[in-house]
Tab-separated table of C-alpha atoms in Angstrom:
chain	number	residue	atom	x	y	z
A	21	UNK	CA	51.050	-159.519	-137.613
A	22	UNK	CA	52.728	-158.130	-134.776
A	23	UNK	CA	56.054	-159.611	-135.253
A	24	UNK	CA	56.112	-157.447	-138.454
A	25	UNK	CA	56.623	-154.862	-135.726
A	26	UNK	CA	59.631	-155.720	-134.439
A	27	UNK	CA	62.784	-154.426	-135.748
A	28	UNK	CA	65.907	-156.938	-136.473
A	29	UNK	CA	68.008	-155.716	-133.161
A	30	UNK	CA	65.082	-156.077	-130.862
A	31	UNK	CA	64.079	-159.714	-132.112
A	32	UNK	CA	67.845	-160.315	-131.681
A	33	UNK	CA	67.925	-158.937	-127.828
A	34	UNK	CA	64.679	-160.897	-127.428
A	35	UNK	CA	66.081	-164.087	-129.073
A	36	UNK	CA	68.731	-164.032	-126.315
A	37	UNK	CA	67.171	-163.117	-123.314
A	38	UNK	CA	65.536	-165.642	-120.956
A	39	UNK	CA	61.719	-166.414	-120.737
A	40	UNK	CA	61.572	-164.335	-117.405
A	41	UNK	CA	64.620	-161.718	-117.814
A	42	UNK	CA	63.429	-158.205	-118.009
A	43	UNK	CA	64.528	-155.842	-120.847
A	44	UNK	CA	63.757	-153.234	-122.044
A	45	UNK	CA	62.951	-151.312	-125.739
A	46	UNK	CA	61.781	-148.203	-127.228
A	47	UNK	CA	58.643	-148.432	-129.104
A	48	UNK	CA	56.961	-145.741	-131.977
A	49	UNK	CA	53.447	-144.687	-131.611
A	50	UNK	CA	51.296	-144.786	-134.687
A	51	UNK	CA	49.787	-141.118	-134.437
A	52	UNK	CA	46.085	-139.970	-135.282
A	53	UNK	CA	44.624	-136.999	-135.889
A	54	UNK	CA	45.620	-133.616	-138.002
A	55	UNK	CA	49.547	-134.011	-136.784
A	56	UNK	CA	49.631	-137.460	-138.259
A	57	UNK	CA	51.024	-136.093	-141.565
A	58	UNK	CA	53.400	-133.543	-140.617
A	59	UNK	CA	54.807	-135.651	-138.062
A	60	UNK	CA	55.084	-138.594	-140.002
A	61	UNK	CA	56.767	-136.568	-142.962
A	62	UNK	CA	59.615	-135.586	-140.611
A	63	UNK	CA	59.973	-138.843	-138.960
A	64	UNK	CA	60.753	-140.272	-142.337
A	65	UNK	CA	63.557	-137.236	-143.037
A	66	UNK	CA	65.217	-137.530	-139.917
A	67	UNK	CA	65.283	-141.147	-139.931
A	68	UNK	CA	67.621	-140.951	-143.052
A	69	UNK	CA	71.374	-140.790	-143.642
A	70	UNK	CA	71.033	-137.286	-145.870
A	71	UNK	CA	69.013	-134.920	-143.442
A	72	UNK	CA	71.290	-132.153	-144.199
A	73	UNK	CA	69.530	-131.839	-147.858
A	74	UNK	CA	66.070	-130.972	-146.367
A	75	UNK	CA	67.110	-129.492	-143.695
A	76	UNK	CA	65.373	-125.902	-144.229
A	77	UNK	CA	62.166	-127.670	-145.365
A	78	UNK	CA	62.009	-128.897	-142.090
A	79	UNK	CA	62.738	-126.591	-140.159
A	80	UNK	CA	59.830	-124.447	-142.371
A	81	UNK	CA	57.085	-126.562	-141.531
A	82	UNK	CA	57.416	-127.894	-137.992
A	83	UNK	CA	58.313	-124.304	-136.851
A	84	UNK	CA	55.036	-123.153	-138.665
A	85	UNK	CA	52.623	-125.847	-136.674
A	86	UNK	CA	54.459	-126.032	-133.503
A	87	UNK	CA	56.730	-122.580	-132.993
A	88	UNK	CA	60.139	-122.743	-130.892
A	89	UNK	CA	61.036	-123.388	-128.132
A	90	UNK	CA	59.003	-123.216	-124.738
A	91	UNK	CA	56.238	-123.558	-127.356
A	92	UNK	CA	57.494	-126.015	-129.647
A	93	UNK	CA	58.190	-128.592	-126.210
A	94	UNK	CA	54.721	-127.601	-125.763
A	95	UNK	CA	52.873	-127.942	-129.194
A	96	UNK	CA	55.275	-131.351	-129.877
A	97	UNK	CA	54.126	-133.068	-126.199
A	98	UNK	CA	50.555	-132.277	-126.840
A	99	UNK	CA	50.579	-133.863	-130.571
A	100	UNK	CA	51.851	-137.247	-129.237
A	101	UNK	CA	50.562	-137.216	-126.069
A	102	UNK	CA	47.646	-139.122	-126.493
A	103	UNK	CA	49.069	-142.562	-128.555
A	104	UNK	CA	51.895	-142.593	-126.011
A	105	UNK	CA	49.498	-142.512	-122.878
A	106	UNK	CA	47.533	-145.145	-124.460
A	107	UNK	CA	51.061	-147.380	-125.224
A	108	UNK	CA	52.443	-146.757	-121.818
A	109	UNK	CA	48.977	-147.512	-120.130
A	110	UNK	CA	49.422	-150.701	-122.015
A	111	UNK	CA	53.023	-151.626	-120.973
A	112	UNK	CA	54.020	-153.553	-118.005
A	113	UNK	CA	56.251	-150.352	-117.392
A	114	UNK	CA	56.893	-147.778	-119.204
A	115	UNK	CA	58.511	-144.025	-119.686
A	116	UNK	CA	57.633	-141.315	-122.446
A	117	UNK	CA	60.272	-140.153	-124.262
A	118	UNK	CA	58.773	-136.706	-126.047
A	119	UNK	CA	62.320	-135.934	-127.446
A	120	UNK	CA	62.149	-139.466	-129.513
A	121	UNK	CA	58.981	-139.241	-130.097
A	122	UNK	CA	59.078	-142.560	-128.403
A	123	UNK	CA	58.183	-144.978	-125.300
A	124	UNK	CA	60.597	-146.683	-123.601
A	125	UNK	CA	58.970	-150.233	-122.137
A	126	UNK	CA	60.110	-153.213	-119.774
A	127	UNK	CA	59.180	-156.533	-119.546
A	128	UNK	CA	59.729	-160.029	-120.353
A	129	UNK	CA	60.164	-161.227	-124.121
A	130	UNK	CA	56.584	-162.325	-124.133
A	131	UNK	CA	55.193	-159.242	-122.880
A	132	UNK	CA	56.930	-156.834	-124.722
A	133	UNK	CA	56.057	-159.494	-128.194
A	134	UNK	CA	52.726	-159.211	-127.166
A	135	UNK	CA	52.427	-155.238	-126.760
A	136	UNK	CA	53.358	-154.956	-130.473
A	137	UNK	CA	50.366	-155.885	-131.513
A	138	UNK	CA	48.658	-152.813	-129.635
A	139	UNK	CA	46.853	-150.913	-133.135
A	140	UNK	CA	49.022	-147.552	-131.301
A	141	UNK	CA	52.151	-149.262	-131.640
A	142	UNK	CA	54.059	-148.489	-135.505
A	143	UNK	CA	57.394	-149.923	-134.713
A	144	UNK	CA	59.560	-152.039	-131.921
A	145	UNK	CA	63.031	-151.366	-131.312
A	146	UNK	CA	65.909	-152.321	-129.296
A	147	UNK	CA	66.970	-149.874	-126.349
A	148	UNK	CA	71.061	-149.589	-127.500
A	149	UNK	CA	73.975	-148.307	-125.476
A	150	UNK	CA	76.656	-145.850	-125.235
A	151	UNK	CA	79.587	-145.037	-123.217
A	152	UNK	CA	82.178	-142.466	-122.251
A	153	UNK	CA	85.172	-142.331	-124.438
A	154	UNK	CA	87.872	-144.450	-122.673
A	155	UNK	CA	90.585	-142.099	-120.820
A	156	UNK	CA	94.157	-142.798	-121.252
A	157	UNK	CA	96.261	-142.425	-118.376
A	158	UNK	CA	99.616	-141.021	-118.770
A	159	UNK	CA	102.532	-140.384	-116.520
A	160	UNK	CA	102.432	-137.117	-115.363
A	161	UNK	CA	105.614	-136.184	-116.970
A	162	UNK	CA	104.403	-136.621	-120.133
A	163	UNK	CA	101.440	-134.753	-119.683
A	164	UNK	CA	101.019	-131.048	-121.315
A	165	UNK	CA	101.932	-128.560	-119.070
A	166	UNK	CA	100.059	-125.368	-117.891
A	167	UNK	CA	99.630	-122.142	-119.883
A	168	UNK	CA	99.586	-118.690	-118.597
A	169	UNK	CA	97.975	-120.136	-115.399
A	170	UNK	CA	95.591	-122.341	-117.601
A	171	UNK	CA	95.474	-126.041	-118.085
A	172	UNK	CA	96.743	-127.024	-121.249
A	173	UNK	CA	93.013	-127.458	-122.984
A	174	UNK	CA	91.500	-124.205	-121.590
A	175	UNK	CA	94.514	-122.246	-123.400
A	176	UNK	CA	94.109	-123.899	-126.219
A	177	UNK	CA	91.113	-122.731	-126.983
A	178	UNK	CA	91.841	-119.664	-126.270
A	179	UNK	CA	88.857	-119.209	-123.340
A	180	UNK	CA	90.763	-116.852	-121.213
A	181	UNK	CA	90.860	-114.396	-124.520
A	182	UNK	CA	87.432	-114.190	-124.827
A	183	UNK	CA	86.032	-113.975	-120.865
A	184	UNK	CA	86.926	-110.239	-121.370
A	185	UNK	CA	84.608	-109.327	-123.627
A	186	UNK	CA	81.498	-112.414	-123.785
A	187	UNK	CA	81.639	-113.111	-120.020
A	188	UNK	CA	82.632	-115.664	-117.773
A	189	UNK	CA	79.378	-118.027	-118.698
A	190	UNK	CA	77.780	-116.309	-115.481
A	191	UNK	CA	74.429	-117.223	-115.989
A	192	UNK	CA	74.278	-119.923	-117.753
A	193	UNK	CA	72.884	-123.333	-116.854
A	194	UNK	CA	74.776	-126.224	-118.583
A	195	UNK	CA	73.273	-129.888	-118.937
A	196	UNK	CA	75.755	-132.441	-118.139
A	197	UNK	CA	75.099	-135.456	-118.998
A	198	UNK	CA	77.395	-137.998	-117.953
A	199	UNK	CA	78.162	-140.382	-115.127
A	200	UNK	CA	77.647	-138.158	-112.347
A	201	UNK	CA	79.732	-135.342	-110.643
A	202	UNK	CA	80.859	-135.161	-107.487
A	203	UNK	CA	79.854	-131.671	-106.499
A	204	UNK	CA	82.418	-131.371	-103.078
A	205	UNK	CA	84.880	-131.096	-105.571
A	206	UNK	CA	87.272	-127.758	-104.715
A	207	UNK	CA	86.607	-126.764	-108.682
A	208	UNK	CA	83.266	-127.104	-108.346
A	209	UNK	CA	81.690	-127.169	-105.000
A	210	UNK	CA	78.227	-124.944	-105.341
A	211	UNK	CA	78.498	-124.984	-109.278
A	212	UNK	CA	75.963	-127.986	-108.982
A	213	UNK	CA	72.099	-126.670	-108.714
A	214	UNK	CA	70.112	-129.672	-109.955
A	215	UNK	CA	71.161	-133.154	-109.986
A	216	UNK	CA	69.163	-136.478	-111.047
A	217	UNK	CA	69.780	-140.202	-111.495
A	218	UNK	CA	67.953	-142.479	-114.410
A	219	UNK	CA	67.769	-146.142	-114.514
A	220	UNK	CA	68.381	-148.138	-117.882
A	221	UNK	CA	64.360	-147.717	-118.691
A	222	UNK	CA	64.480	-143.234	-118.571
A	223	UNK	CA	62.838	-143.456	-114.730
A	224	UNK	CA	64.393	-141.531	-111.816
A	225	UNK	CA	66.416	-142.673	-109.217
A	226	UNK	CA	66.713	-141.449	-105.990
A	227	UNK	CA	70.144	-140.416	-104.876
A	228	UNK	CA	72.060	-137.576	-103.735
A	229	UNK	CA	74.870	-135.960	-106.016
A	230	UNK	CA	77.674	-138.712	-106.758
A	231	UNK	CA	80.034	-140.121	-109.767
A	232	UNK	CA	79.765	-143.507	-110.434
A	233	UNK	CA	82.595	-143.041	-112.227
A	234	UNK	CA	85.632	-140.062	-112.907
A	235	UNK	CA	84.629	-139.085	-115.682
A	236	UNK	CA	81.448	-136.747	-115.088
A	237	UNK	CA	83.742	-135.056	-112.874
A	238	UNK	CA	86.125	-134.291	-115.047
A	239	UNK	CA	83.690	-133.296	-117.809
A	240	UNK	CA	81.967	-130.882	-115.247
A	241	UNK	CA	85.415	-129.585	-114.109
A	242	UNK	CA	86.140	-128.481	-117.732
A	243	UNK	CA	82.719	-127.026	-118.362
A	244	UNK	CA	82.706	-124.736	-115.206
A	245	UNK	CA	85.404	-125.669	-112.705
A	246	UNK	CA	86.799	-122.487	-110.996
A	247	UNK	CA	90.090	-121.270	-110.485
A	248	UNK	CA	91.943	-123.392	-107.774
A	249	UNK	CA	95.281	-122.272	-106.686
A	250	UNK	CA	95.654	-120.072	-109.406
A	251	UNK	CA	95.106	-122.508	-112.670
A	252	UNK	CA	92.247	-121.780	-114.605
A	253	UNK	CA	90.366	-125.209	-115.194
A	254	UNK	CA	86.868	-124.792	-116.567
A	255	UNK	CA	85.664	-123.088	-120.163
A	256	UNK	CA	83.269	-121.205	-118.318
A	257	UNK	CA	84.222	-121.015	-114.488
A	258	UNK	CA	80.906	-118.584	-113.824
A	259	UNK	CA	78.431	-121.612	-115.163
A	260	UNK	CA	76.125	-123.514	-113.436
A	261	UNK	CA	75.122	-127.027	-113.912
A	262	UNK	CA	72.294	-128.914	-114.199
A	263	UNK	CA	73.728	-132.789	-113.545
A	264	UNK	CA	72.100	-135.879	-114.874
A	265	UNK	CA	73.694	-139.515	-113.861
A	266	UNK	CA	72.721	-141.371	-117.335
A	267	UNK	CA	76.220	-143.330	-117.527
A	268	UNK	CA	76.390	-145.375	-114.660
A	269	UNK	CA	79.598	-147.211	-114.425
A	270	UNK	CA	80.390	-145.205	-117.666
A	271	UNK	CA	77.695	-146.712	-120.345
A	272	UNK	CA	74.040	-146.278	-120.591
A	273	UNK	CA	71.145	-146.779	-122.926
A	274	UNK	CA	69.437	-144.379	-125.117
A	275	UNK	CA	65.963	-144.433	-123.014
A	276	UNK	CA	68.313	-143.344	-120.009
A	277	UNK	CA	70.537	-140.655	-121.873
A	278	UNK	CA	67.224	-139.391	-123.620
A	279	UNK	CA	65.311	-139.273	-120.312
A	280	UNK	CA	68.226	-137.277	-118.440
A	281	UNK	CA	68.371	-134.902	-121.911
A	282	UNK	CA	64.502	-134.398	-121.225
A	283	UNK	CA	65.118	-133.243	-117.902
A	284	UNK	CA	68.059	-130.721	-117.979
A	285	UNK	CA	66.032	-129.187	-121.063
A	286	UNK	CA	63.144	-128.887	-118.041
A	287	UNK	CA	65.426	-127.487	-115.825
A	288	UNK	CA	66.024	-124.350	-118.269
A	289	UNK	CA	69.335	-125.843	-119.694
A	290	UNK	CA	70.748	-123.107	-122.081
A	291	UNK	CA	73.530	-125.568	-123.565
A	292	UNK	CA	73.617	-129.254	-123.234
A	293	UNK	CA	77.395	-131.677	-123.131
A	294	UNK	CA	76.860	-134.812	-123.920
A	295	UNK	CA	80.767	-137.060	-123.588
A	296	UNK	CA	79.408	-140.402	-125.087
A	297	UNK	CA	79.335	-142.212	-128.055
A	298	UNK	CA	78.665	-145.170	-130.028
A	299	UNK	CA	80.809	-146.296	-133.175
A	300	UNK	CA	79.959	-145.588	-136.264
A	301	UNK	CA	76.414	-143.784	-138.047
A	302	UNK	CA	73.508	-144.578	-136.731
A	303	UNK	CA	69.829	-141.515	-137.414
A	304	UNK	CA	68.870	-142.403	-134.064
A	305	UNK	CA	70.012	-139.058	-132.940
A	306	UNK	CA	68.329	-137.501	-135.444
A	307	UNK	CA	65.482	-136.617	-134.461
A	308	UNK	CA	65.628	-136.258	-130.381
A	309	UNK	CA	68.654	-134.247	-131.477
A	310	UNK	CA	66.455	-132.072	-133.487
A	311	UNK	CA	64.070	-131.620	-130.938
A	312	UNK	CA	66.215	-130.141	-128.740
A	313	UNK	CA	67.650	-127.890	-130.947
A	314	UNK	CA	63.983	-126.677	-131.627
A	315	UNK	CA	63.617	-126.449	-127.995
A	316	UNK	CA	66.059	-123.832	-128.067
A	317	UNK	CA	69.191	-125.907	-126.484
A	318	UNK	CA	72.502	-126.047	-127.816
A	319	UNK	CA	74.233	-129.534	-128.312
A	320	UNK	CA	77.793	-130.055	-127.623
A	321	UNK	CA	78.501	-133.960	-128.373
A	322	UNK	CA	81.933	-135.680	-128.093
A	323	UNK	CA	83.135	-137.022	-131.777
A	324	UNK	CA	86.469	-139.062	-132.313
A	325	UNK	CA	87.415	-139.226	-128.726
A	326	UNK	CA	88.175	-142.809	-129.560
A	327	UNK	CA	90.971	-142.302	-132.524
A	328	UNK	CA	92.191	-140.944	-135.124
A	329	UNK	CA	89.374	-141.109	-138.058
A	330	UNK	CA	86.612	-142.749	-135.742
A	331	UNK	CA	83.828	-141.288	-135.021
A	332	UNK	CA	80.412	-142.197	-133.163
A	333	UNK	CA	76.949	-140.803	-132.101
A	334	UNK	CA	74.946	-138.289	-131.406
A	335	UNK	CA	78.025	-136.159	-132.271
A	336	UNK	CA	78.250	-137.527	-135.564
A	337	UNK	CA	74.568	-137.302	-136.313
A	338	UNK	CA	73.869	-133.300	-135.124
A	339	UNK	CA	72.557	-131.503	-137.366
């Protein structure tokens, strides 16, 4: 039976939606051929809670069939390719998501119901969604002051200690994922060399560098932002950035974040921000998170931005 198919969160998206409301979900391909039982095996690791315990084991075997990096985005597209062509071929729309091993569809309740019972199709789930950590305002006499011609966070850290000897980040190309940038910022003017915008469903969007919302902007100011007036602002003020709009508004869904992490990975991304989150634990990071790490990208994911002793995803599901 299809409807056996259908996890609990997408029946209850379906259950609410109208007869002819579009949504959207994320849907697992039942693989064939010799990857089916390697691939299978680590879908059922990094699905649970305790990934950390097998953690070499995995990393054993999948880099033994499919290699690292360049090769391992390679190898891993090739071994699913062919169930998620024949899914999306099937959808009313759809958008392959190699890093989640998944395929993110659209289309009504009925039509989505009925594509579960495609024999490629292992699993139906809902498409959930995250946003930026909320930023609190405060007067700006209460706010911490400059350091040795640093804002407060860059000292902190110490980054000016360190550009002596590693480097400036001058060559690097950051991912930023987020809800935009605007790159005519002072701090950042020509520190933007790709930029792309994804719908709700992983699909591009037309449209020329913007921020739907401050945030982005300030995220990409303290990745890279120059020296303006004599105050140090970003980590790594030689970086470049590679931009994806996945948070419009400030939220987005996982097919949409996913589908923006895709790209800055294609865009030769050495190091990835993601400043989003969902409450609480959740393995659907797991494994896209894994991929990219195999793909030879570093992850740096916001955690507790939203109090003391909260936490949320992907940063609290890295490995």
């Amino acid at each position: 039976m299809s409807d056996d198919k259908l996890s609990e969160a997408f029946q209850a998206v379906a259950a609410n939606a109208s007869d002819d409301e579009i949504i959207t979900a994320l849907v697992r391909t039942r693989l064939t051929g010799p990857d089916r039982k390697t691939l299978d095996w680590v879908r059922g690791l990094l699905s649970g809670e305790h990934l950390a315990t097998r953690r070499s084991d995995i990393l054993r075997r999948i880099t033994e069939r499919y290699g690292r990096g360049g090769a391992f985005r390679g190898n891993l597209k090739s071994a699913i390719a062919e169930a998620q062509d024949r899914v999306a071929a099937a959808a009313p729309e759809a958008r392959r998501l190699w890093l989640a091993d998944s395929v993110a569809v659209s289309g009504t309740r009925a039509e989505l119901i009925d594509l579960a019972g495609h024999e490629q199709v292992a699993r139906v789930y809902a498409n959930p969604v995250y946003r930026v950590p909320e930023v609190l305002q405060t007067p700006l006499e209460d706010s911490p002051e400059t350091v040795d011609g640093s804002t407060w966070g860059v000292a902190r850290i110490g980054a000016p200690e360190v550009w002596g000897g590693l480097g400036r980040g001058g060559g690097v190309l950051v991912g930023h994922l987020d809800t935009g940038v605007d790159d005519t910022h002072p701090a950042l003017a020509g520190k933007v060399t790709a930029f792309q915008e994804f719908d709700a469903l992983g699909s591009p969007v037309v449209s020329a560098p913007h921020d739907s919302d401050a945030h982005g902007t300030h995220t990409a100011g303290t990745i890279a932002g120059r020296t303006v007036r004599g105050m140090n602002i970003g980590v790594a003020p030689d970086a470049r950035l590679a931009s994806a709009l996945v948070l419009p508004g400030g939220s987005g869904s996982f097919a949409q974040i996913v589908a923006g992490l895709q790209w800055v990975i294609d865009q030769g991304a050495h190091v990835v921000s993601m400043s989003l989150s969902a409450p609480g634990h959740s393995a659907i990071w797991n494994l896209p998170m894994f991929n990219t790490v195999m793909s030879g990208v570093v992850v740096v994911a916001s955690i507790g931005d939203n109090g003391q002793g909260i936490s949320g995803g992907p940063g609290n599901d890295l490995m």
